[in-house]
Amino acid sequence: VQLQASGGGLVHAGGSLRLSCAASESIADYHGMGWFRQVPGAERDGVACINISDGRQYYDDSVKGRFTISRDTAKNTVYLQMNNLKPEDTAVYYCAPQCTPAGFEYWGQGTQVTVSS
């Protein structure tokens, strides 16, 4: 599968962004899809995950109440709505067809999110 993450940018603290992750194939057969983020020198961490079949959502504590993950199976796309952004949200954001980063190799370029204070 090829995944194209987009929608990043530069925003002030308190601002919002909506990230998109478009898959090259149907996501309907995946158990879940997740968003991850990585800053230089650190490991890639999970941010949010969604169960494709029933829409259940899971969030890291650092983003609960601010980020919302959703999916559109007709468009083979997963979204991450990010509100009330904080400088510590600055990172490159990636998506993957699973809810943990372990074992996935095809991360692509991701999309840069920069939040200024």
PDB file of C-alpha atoms in Angstrom:
ATOM      1  CA  VAL A   1       0.000   0.000   0.000  1.00  0.00           C
ATOM      2  CA  GLN A   2       1.061   3.571  -0.682  1.00  0.00           C
ATOM      3  CA  LEU A   3      -0.042   6.245   1.760  1.00  0.00           C
ATOM      4  CA  GLN A   4       0.066   9.958   1.048  1.00  0.00           C
ATOM      5  CA  ALA A   5      -0.126  12.214   4.076  1.00  0.00           C
ATOM      6  CA  SER A   6      -0.942  15.861   3.464  1.00  0.00           C
ATOM      7  CA  GLY A   7      -2.379  18.953   5.096  1.00  0.00           C
ATOM      8  CA  GLY A   8       0.476  20.019   7.321  1.00  0.00           C
ATOM      9  CA  GLY A   9       1.712  23.554   7.641  1.00  0.00           C
ATOM     10  CA  LEU A  10       2.723  26.374   9.935  1.00  0.00           C
ATOM     11  CA  VAL A  11       0.171  27.649  12.444  1.00  0.00           C
ATOM     12  CA  HIS A  12       0.158  29.684  15.619  1.00  0.00           C
ATOM     13  CA  ALA A  13      -0.560  28.074  18.939  1.00  0.00           C
ATOM     14  CA  GLY A  14      -4.295  27.597  19.318  1.00  0.00           C
ATOM     15  CA  GLY A  15      -4.795  27.129  15.605  1.00  0.00           C
ATOM     16  CA  SER A  16      -6.129  24.144  13.679  1.00  0.00           C
ATOM     17  CA  LEU A  17      -5.081  21.880  10.851  1.00  0.00           C
ATOM     18  CA  ARG A  18      -6.704  18.931   9.127  1.00  0.00           C
ATOM     19  CA  LEU A  19      -4.426  16.181   7.923  1.00  0.00           C
ATOM     20  CA  SER A  20      -5.410  13.666   5.255  1.00  0.00           C
ATOM     21  CA  CYS A  21      -4.016  10.234   4.548  1.00  0.00           C
ATOM     22  CA  ALA A  22      -4.972   8.862   1.150  1.00  0.00           C
ATOM     23  CA  ALA A  23      -4.385   5.160   0.532  1.00  0.00           C
ATOM     24  CA  SER A  24      -3.663   3.636  -2.861  1.00  0.00           C
ATOM     25  CA  GLU A  25      -5.993   0.734  -2.123  1.00  0.00           C
ATOM     26  CA  SER A  26      -9.166   0.043  -0.229  1.00  0.00           C
ATOM     27  CA  ILE A  27      -8.864   0.608   3.507  1.00  0.00           C
ATOM     28  CA  ALA A  28     -12.042  -1.319   4.237  1.00  0.00           C
ATOM     29  CA  ASP A  29     -10.122  -4.516   4.880  1.00  0.00           C
ATOM     30  CA  TYR A  30      -7.773  -2.966   7.390  1.00  0.00           C
ATOM     31  CA  HIS A  31      -8.453  -3.491  11.058  1.00  0.00           C
ATOM     32  CA  GLY A  32      -7.291  -0.012  11.915  1.00  0.00           C
ATOM     33  CA  MET A  33      -5.371   2.987  10.664  1.00  0.00           C
ATOM     34  CA  GLY A  34      -3.262   5.279  12.748  1.00  0.00           C
ATOM     35  CA  TRP A  35      -1.558   8.624  12.804  1.00  0.00           C
ATOM     36  CA  PHE A  36       1.924   8.898  14.204  1.00  0.00           C
ATOM     37  CA  ARG A  37       4.381  11.725  14.703  1.00  0.00           C
ATOM     38  CA  GLN A  38       8.105  12.041  14.974  1.00  0.00           C
ATOM     39  CA  VAL A  39      10.523  14.777  15.966  1.00  0.00           C
ATOM     40  CA  PRO A  40      14.229  14.662  15.116  1.00  0.00           C
ATOM     41  CA  GLY A  41      16.168  12.318  17.338  1.00  0.00           C
ATOM     42  CA  ALA A  42      13.097  10.652  18.764  1.00  0.00           C
ATOM     43  CA  GLU A  43      11.090   7.574  17.989  1.00  0.00           C
ATOM     44  CA  ARG A  44       7.879   7.664  16.047  1.00  0.00           C
ATOM     45  CA  ASP A  45       4.966   7.837  18.485  1.00  0.00           C
ATOM     46  CA  GLY A  46       1.315   6.969  18.076  1.00  0.00           C
ATOM     47  CA  VAL A  47      -1.140   9.876  18.144  1.00  0.00           C
ATOM     48  CA  ALA A  48      -4.504   8.413  17.204  1.00  0.00           C
ATOM     49  CA  CYS A  49      -5.996   5.290  15.732  1.00  0.00           C
ATOM     50  CA  ILE A  50      -9.368   4.347  14.327  1.00  0.00           C
ATOM     51  CA  ASN A  51     -11.018   0.975  13.918  1.00  0.00           C
ATOM     52  CA  ILE A  52     -12.042   0.912  10.279  1.00  0.00           C
ATOM     53  CA  SER A  53     -15.118  -1.256  10.677  1.00  0.00           C
ATOM     54  CA  ASP A  54     -16.817   0.363  13.668  1.00  0.00           C
ATOM     55  CA  GLY A  55     -15.105   3.730  13.891  1.00  0.00           C
ATOM     56  CA  ARG A  56     -13.872   3.355  17.460  1.00  0.00           C
ATOM     57  CA  GLN A  57     -11.154   5.869  18.166  1.00  0.00           C
ATOM     58  CA  TYR A  58      -8.107   5.764  20.371  1.00  0.00           C
ATOM     59  CA  TYR A  59      -5.921   8.703  21.337  1.00  0.00           C
ATOM     60  CA  ASP A  60      -2.682   9.381  23.058  1.00  0.00           C
ATOM     61  CA  ASP A  61      -3.280  11.296  26.298  1.00  0.00           C
ATOM     62  CA  SER A  62      -1.369  14.287  24.945  1.00  0.00           C
ATOM     63  CA  VAL A  63      -3.978  14.925  22.230  1.00  0.00           C
ATOM     64  CA  LYS A  64      -7.235  13.803  23.837  1.00  0.00           C
ATOM     65  CA  GLY A  65      -9.913  16.447  23.531  1.00  0.00           C
ATOM     66  CA  ARG A  66      -7.978  18.315  20.841  1.00  0.00           C
ATOM     67  CA  PHE A  67      -7.520  15.844  17.968  1.00  0.00           C
ATOM     68  CA  THR A  68     -10.172  13.812  16.163  1.00  0.00           C
ATOM     69  CA  ILE A  69      -9.474  10.931  13.820  1.00  0.00           C
ATOM     70  CA  SER A  70     -12.029   9.897  11.207  1.00  0.00           C
ATOM     71  CA  ARG A  71     -12.230   7.760   8.096  1.00  0.00           C
ATOM     72  CA  ASP A  72     -13.998   7.793   4.749  1.00  0.00           C
ATOM     73  CA  THR A  73     -13.883   4.297   3.317  1.00  0.00           C
ATOM     74  CA  ALA A  74     -15.407   5.441   0.021  1.00  0.00           C
ATOM     75  CA  LYS A  75     -12.424   7.730  -0.487  1.00  0.00           C
ATOM     76  CA  ASN A  76      -9.890   5.378   1.138  1.00  0.00           C
ATOM     77  CA  THR A  77      -8.844   8.284   3.310  1.00  0.00           C
ATOM     78  CA  VAL A  78      -8.255   8.842   6.999  1.00  0.00           C
ATOM     79  CA  TYR A  79      -8.258  12.308   8.520  1.00  0.00           C
ATOM     80  CA  LEU A  80      -6.836  13.907  11.614  1.00  0.00           C
ATOM     81  CA  GLN A  81      -8.520  17.106  12.732  1.00  0.00           C
ATOM     82  CA  MET A  82      -6.162  18.948  15.052  1.00  0.00           C
ATOM     83  CA  ASN A  83      -7.518  21.796  17.141  1.00  0.00           C
ATOM     84  CA  ASN A  84      -5.977  23.982  19.827  1.00  0.00           C
ATOM     85  CA  LEU A  85      -2.529  23.121  18.553  1.00  0.00           C
ATOM     86  CA  LYS A  86       0.431  23.542  20.869  1.00  0.00           C
ATOM     87  CA  PRO A  87       4.128  24.050  20.091  1.00  0.00           C
ATOM     88  CA  GLU A  88       4.797  20.542  21.400  1.00  0.00           C
ATOM     89  CA  ASP A  89       2.632  19.175  18.578  1.00  0.00           C
ATOM     90  CA  THR A  90       5.349  20.227  16.139  1.00  0.00           C
ATOM     91  CA  ALA A  91       6.516  17.103  14.296  1.00  0.00           C
ATOM     92  CA  VAL A  92       6.346  15.218  11.044  1.00  0.00           C
ATOM     93  CA  TYR A  93       3.061  13.341  10.947  1.00  0.00           C
ATOM     94  CA  TYR A  94       2.698   9.950   9.273  1.00  0.00           C
ATOM     95  CA  CYS A  95      -0.107   7.493   8.751  1.00  0.00           C
ATOM     96  CA  ALA A  96      -0.049   3.719   8.607  1.00  0.00           C
ATOM     97  CA  PRO A  97      -2.541   0.874   8.129  1.00  0.00           C
ATOM     98  CA  GLN A  98      -2.104  -0.250  11.712  1.00  0.00           C
ATOM     99  CA  CYS A  99      -2.286   1.233  15.190  1.00  0.00           C
ATOM    100  CA  THR A 100       1.283   0.636  16.316  1.00  0.00           C
ATOM    101  CA  PRO A 101       4.461   1.688  14.538  1.00  0.00           C
ATOM    102  CA  ALA A 102       6.223  -1.635  14.984  1.00  0.00           C
ATOM    103  CA  GLY A 103       6.886  -3.613  11.850  1.00  0.00           C
ATOM    104  CA  PHE A 104       5.643  -1.073   9.329  1.00  0.00           C
ATOM    105  CA  GLU A 105       8.236  -0.031   6.775  1.00  0.00           C
ATOM    106  CA  TYR A 106       6.533   2.110   4.142  1.00  0.00           C
ATOM    107  CA  TRP A 107       6.131   5.401   5.984  1.00  0.00           C
ATOM    108  CA  GLY A 108       6.494   7.790   3.101  1.00  0.00           C
ATOM    109  CA  GLN A 109       7.522  11.409   3.591  1.00  0.00           C
ATOM    110  CA  GLY A 110       4.838  12.376   6.057  1.00  0.00           C
ATOM    111  CA  THR A 111       3.607  15.935   6.451  1.00  0.00           C
ATOM    112  CA  GLN A 112       5.283  18.601   8.552  1.00  0.00           C
ATOM    113  CA  VAL A 113       3.281  20.363  11.246  1.00  0.00           C
ATOM    114  CA  THR A 114       4.892  23.372  12.871  1.00  0.00           C
ATOM    115  CA  VAL A 115       3.185  25.248  15.688  1.00  0.00           C
ATOM    116  CA  SER A 116       4.660  28.560  16.709  1.00  0.00           C
ATOM    117  CA  SER A 117       4.230  30.006  20.183  1.00  0.00           C
TER     118      SER A 117
END
